[in-house]
XYZ file of C-alpha atoms in Angstrom:
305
model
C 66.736 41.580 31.886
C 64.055 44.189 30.395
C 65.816 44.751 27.488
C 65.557 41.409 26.406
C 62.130 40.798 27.709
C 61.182 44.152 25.796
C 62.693 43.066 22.654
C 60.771 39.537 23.358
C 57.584 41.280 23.183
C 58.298 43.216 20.166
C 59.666 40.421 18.352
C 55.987 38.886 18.903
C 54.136 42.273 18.163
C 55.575 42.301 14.538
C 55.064 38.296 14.012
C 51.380 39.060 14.793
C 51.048 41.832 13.135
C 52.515 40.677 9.731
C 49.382 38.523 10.503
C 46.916 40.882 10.274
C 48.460 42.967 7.264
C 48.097 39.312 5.615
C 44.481 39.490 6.031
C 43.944 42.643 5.489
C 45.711 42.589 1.998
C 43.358 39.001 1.540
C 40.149 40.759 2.536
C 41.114 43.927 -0.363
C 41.648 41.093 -2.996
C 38.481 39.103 -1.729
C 35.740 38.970 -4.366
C 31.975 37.536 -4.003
C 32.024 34.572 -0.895
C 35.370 35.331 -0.502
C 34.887 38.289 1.721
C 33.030 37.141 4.640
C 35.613 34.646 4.941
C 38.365 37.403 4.797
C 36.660 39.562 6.525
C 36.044 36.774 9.415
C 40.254 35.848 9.129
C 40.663 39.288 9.944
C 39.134 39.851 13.124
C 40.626 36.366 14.247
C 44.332 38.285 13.424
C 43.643 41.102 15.001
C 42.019 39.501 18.035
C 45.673 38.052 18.249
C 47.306 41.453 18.078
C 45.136 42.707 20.762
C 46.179 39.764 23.441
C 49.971 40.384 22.133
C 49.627 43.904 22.612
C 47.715 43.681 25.840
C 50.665 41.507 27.281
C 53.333 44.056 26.482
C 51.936 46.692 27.960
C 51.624 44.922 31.036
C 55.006 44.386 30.998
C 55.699 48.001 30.403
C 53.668 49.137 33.344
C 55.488 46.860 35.335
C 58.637 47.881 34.758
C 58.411 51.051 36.093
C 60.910 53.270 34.645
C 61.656 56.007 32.418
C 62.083 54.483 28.887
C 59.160 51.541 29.791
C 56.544 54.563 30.529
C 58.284 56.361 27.055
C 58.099 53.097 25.124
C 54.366 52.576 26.594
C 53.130 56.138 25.255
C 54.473 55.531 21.860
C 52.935 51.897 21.773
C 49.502 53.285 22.772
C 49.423 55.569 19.347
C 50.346 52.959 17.399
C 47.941 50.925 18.644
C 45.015 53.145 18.150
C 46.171 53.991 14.370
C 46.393 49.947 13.876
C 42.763 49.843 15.439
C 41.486 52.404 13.173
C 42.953 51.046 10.488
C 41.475 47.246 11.010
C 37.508 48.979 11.696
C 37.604 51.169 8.768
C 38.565 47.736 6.809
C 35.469 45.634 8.554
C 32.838 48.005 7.702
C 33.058 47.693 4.075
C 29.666 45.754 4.319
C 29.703 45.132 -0.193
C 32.171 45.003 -2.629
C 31.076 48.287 -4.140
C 32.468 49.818 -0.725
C 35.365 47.910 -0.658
C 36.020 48.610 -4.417
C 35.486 52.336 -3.501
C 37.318 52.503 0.696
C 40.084 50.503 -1.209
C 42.514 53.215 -2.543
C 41.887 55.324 0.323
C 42.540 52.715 2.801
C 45.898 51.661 0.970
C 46.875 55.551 1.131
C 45.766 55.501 4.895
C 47.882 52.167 5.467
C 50.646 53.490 4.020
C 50.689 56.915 6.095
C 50.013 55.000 9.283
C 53.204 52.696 8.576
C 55.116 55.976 7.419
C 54.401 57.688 10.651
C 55.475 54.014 12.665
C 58.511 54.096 11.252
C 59.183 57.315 11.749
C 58.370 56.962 15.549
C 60.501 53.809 15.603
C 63.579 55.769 13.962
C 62.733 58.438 16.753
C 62.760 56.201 19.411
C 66.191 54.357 18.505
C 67.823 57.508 18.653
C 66.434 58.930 21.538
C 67.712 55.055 23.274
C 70.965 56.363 24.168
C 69.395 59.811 26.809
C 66.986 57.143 27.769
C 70.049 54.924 28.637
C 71.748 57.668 30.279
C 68.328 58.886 32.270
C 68.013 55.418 33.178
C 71.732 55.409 34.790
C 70.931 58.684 36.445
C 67.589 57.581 38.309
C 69.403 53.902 39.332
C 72.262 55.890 40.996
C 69.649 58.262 42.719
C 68.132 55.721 43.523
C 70.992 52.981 45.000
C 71.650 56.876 46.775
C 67.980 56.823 48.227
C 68.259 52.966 49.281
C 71.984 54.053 51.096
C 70.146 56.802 52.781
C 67.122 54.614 54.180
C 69.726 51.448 55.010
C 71.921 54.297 57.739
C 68.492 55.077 59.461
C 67.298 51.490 59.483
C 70.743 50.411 60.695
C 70.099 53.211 63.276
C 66.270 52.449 64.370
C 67.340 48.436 64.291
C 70.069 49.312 67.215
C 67.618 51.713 68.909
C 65.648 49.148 68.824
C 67.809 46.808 70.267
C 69.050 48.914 73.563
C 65.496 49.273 73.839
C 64.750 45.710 74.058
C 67.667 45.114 76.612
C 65.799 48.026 78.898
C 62.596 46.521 78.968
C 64.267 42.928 79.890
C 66.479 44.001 82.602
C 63.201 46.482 84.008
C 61.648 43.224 84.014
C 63.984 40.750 85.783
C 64.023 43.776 88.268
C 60.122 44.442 88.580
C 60.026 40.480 89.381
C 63.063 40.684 92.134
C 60.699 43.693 93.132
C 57.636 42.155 93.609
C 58.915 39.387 95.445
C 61.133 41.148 97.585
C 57.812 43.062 98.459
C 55.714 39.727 98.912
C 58.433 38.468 101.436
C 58.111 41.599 103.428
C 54.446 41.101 103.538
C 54.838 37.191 104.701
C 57.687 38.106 107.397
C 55.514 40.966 108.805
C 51.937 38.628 108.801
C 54.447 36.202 110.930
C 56.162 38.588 113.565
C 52.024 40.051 113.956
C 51.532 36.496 115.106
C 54.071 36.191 117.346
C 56.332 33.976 115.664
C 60.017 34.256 114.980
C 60.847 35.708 111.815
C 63.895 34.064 110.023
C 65.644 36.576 107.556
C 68.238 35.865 105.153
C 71.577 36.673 105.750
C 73.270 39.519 103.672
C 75.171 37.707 100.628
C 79.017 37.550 101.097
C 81.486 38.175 98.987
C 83.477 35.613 97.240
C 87.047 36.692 99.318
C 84.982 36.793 102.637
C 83.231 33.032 102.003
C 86.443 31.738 101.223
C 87.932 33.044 104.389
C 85.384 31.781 106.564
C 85.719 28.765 104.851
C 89.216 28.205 105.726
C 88.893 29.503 109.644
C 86.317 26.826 110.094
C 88.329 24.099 108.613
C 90.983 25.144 110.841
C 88.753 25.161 113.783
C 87.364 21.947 113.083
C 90.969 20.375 112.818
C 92.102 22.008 115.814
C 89.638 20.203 117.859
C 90.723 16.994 116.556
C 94.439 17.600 117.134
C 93.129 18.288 120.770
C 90.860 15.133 121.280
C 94.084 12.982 120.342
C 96.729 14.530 122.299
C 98.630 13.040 125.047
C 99.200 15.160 128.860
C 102.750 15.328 128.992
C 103.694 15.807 132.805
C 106.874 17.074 133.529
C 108.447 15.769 137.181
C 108.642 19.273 138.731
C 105.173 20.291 137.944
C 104.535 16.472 139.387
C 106.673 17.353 142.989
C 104.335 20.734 143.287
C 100.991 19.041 142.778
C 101.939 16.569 145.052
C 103.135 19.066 147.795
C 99.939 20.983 147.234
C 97.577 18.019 147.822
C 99.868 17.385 150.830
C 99.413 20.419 152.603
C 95.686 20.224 152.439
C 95.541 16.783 154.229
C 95.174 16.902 157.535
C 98.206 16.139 159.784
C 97.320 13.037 162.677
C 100.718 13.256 164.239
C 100.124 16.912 165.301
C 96.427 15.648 166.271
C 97.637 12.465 168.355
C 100.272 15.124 170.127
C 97.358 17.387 171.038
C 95.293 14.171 172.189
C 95.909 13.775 175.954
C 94.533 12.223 178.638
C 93.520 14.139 181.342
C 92.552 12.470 184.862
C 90.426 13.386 187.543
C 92.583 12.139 190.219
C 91.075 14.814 192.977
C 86.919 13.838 192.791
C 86.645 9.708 192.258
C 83.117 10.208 191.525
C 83.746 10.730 187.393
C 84.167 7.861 186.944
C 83.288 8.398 183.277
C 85.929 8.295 180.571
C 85.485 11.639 177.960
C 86.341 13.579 175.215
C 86.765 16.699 174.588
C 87.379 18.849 171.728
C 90.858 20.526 171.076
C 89.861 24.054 170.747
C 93.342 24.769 169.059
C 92.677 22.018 166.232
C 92.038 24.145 163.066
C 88.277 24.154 161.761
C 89.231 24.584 158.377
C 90.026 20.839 157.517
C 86.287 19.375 158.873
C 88.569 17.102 161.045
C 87.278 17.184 164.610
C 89.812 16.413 167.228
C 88.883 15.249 170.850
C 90.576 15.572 174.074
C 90.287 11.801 175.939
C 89.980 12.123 179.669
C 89.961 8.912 181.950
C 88.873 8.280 185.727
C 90.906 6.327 187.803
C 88.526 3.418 187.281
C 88.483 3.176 183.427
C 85.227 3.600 183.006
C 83.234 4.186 179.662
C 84.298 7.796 177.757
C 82.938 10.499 177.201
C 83.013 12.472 173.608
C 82.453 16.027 173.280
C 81.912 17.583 169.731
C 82.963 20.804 169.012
């Protein structure tokens, strides 16, 4: 790419300047009017030069190697002899001067060109250690850029790990702060008297699963239970019958102990009574009474125990 752009630029450097030789050789042969018009061809051409000139040294600056700041050096002194040469050639104010200035300036041209070429023939052979100074700096230089790439690769991951510090501090500085706001809000409530509620420690996966399954288990349980059936068998039957039977009372043993008792010997009771069995077991809130009868049957008499 800057070989052919530099080759470009010269390419346009000698079209203009074959210009300006043109009017310099028209302004030598220029006689009477002729000469200001010459003379004003030949600061148009050289005018040119100067922009072409101008552009290609831009281009060498830019460039920025070796053989560009080489090639700009040597274009700078051929520049200036061209310049001199073009002045010396516009101050010939008469013909007289110009008939005088025009074998030396001839002689003058001639050296300058000379000396040109002899710089050109210099330079091509001097292209191959620029070509080889070139190759030396661009590997130096890809060697720099490897350099710099391992310590950027190794700031850009520092950076990273970085980065995943300060997120995670964050996340933690928020659980922080509102583990510490909660704290604040339980205590205001328990200073108040009320009940403070706290969260219950998380569980483990294993441990929620069991729980899980012991309360499904309970829960069916209890179901099963709601819809089963008493089975009685007949023994159990026979002993829950004898046991409700020996805790009724028995009325054949009380009408046995009921007797009548008569008061034959004093005929002034007249008065049927009762009176309490005192061997009647208190046990069974059953009251028993002993009946006694007078001769005349009169009304009884019940005594409670």
């Amino acid at each position: 790419m800057y070989q052919t752009s530099r080759e470009e630029h010269c390419h346009k450097l000698d079209s203009v300047w074959k210009n300006v030789e043109s009017a310099l050789q028209a302004l030598s042969r220029a006689k009477g009017e002729q000469f200001t018009g010459a003379k004003t061809h030949l600061r148009a051409s050289y005018e040119g030069y100067e922009r072409a000139t101008a552009r290609y040294s831009a281009f060498l600056e830019k460039a920025k190697t070796f053989e560009a700041r080489h090639e700009l050096r040597l274009r700078q002194v051929i520049d200036e002899d061209r310049e001199a040469i073009v002045s010396e050639k516009l101050r010939e104010a008469t013909p007289q001067e110009r008939d005088k200035a025009h074998e030396t300036a001839s002689q003058f041209f001639l050296s300058v060109h000379s000396r040109a070429s002899s710089r050109s023939r210099r330079s091509g052979s001097s292209t191959i250690s620029l070509a080889a100074v070139q190759a030396r700096a661009q590997a130096e230089a890809v060697k720099a850029r490897a350099q710099f790439g391992r310590k950027e690769a190794a700031m850009r991951l520092e950076k990273a790990r970085i980065e995943a510090e300060l997120e995670v501090l964050q996340h933690e500085k928020e659980a922080a702060a509102a583990d510490a706001q909660a704290s604040a809000l339980e205590a205001a409530v328990e200073q108040d008297g009320g009940e403070c509620v706290r969260p219950h420690p998380p569980l483990d996966r294993t441990l929620r699963v069991w729980s899980y399954i012991t309360e499904q288990a309970a829960v069916r349980d209890a179901e099963l239970a709601s819809l089963r059936v008493p089975v009685v068998h007949p023994r159990s039957q026979s002993l829950e019958h004898a046991e409700v039977t020996n805790h009724l009372p028995d009325f054949r043993a009380m009408k046995r102990k009921r007797r009548c008792v008569g008061n034959f010997e004093n005929p002034q009771l007249t008065q049927r009574h009762f009176l309490e069995s005192p061997s009647f077991p208190t046990g069974n809130d059953y009251p028993t009474f002993v009946e006694s009868f007078n001769c005349c049957g009169s009304q009884p008499r019940s005594q409670s125990r």
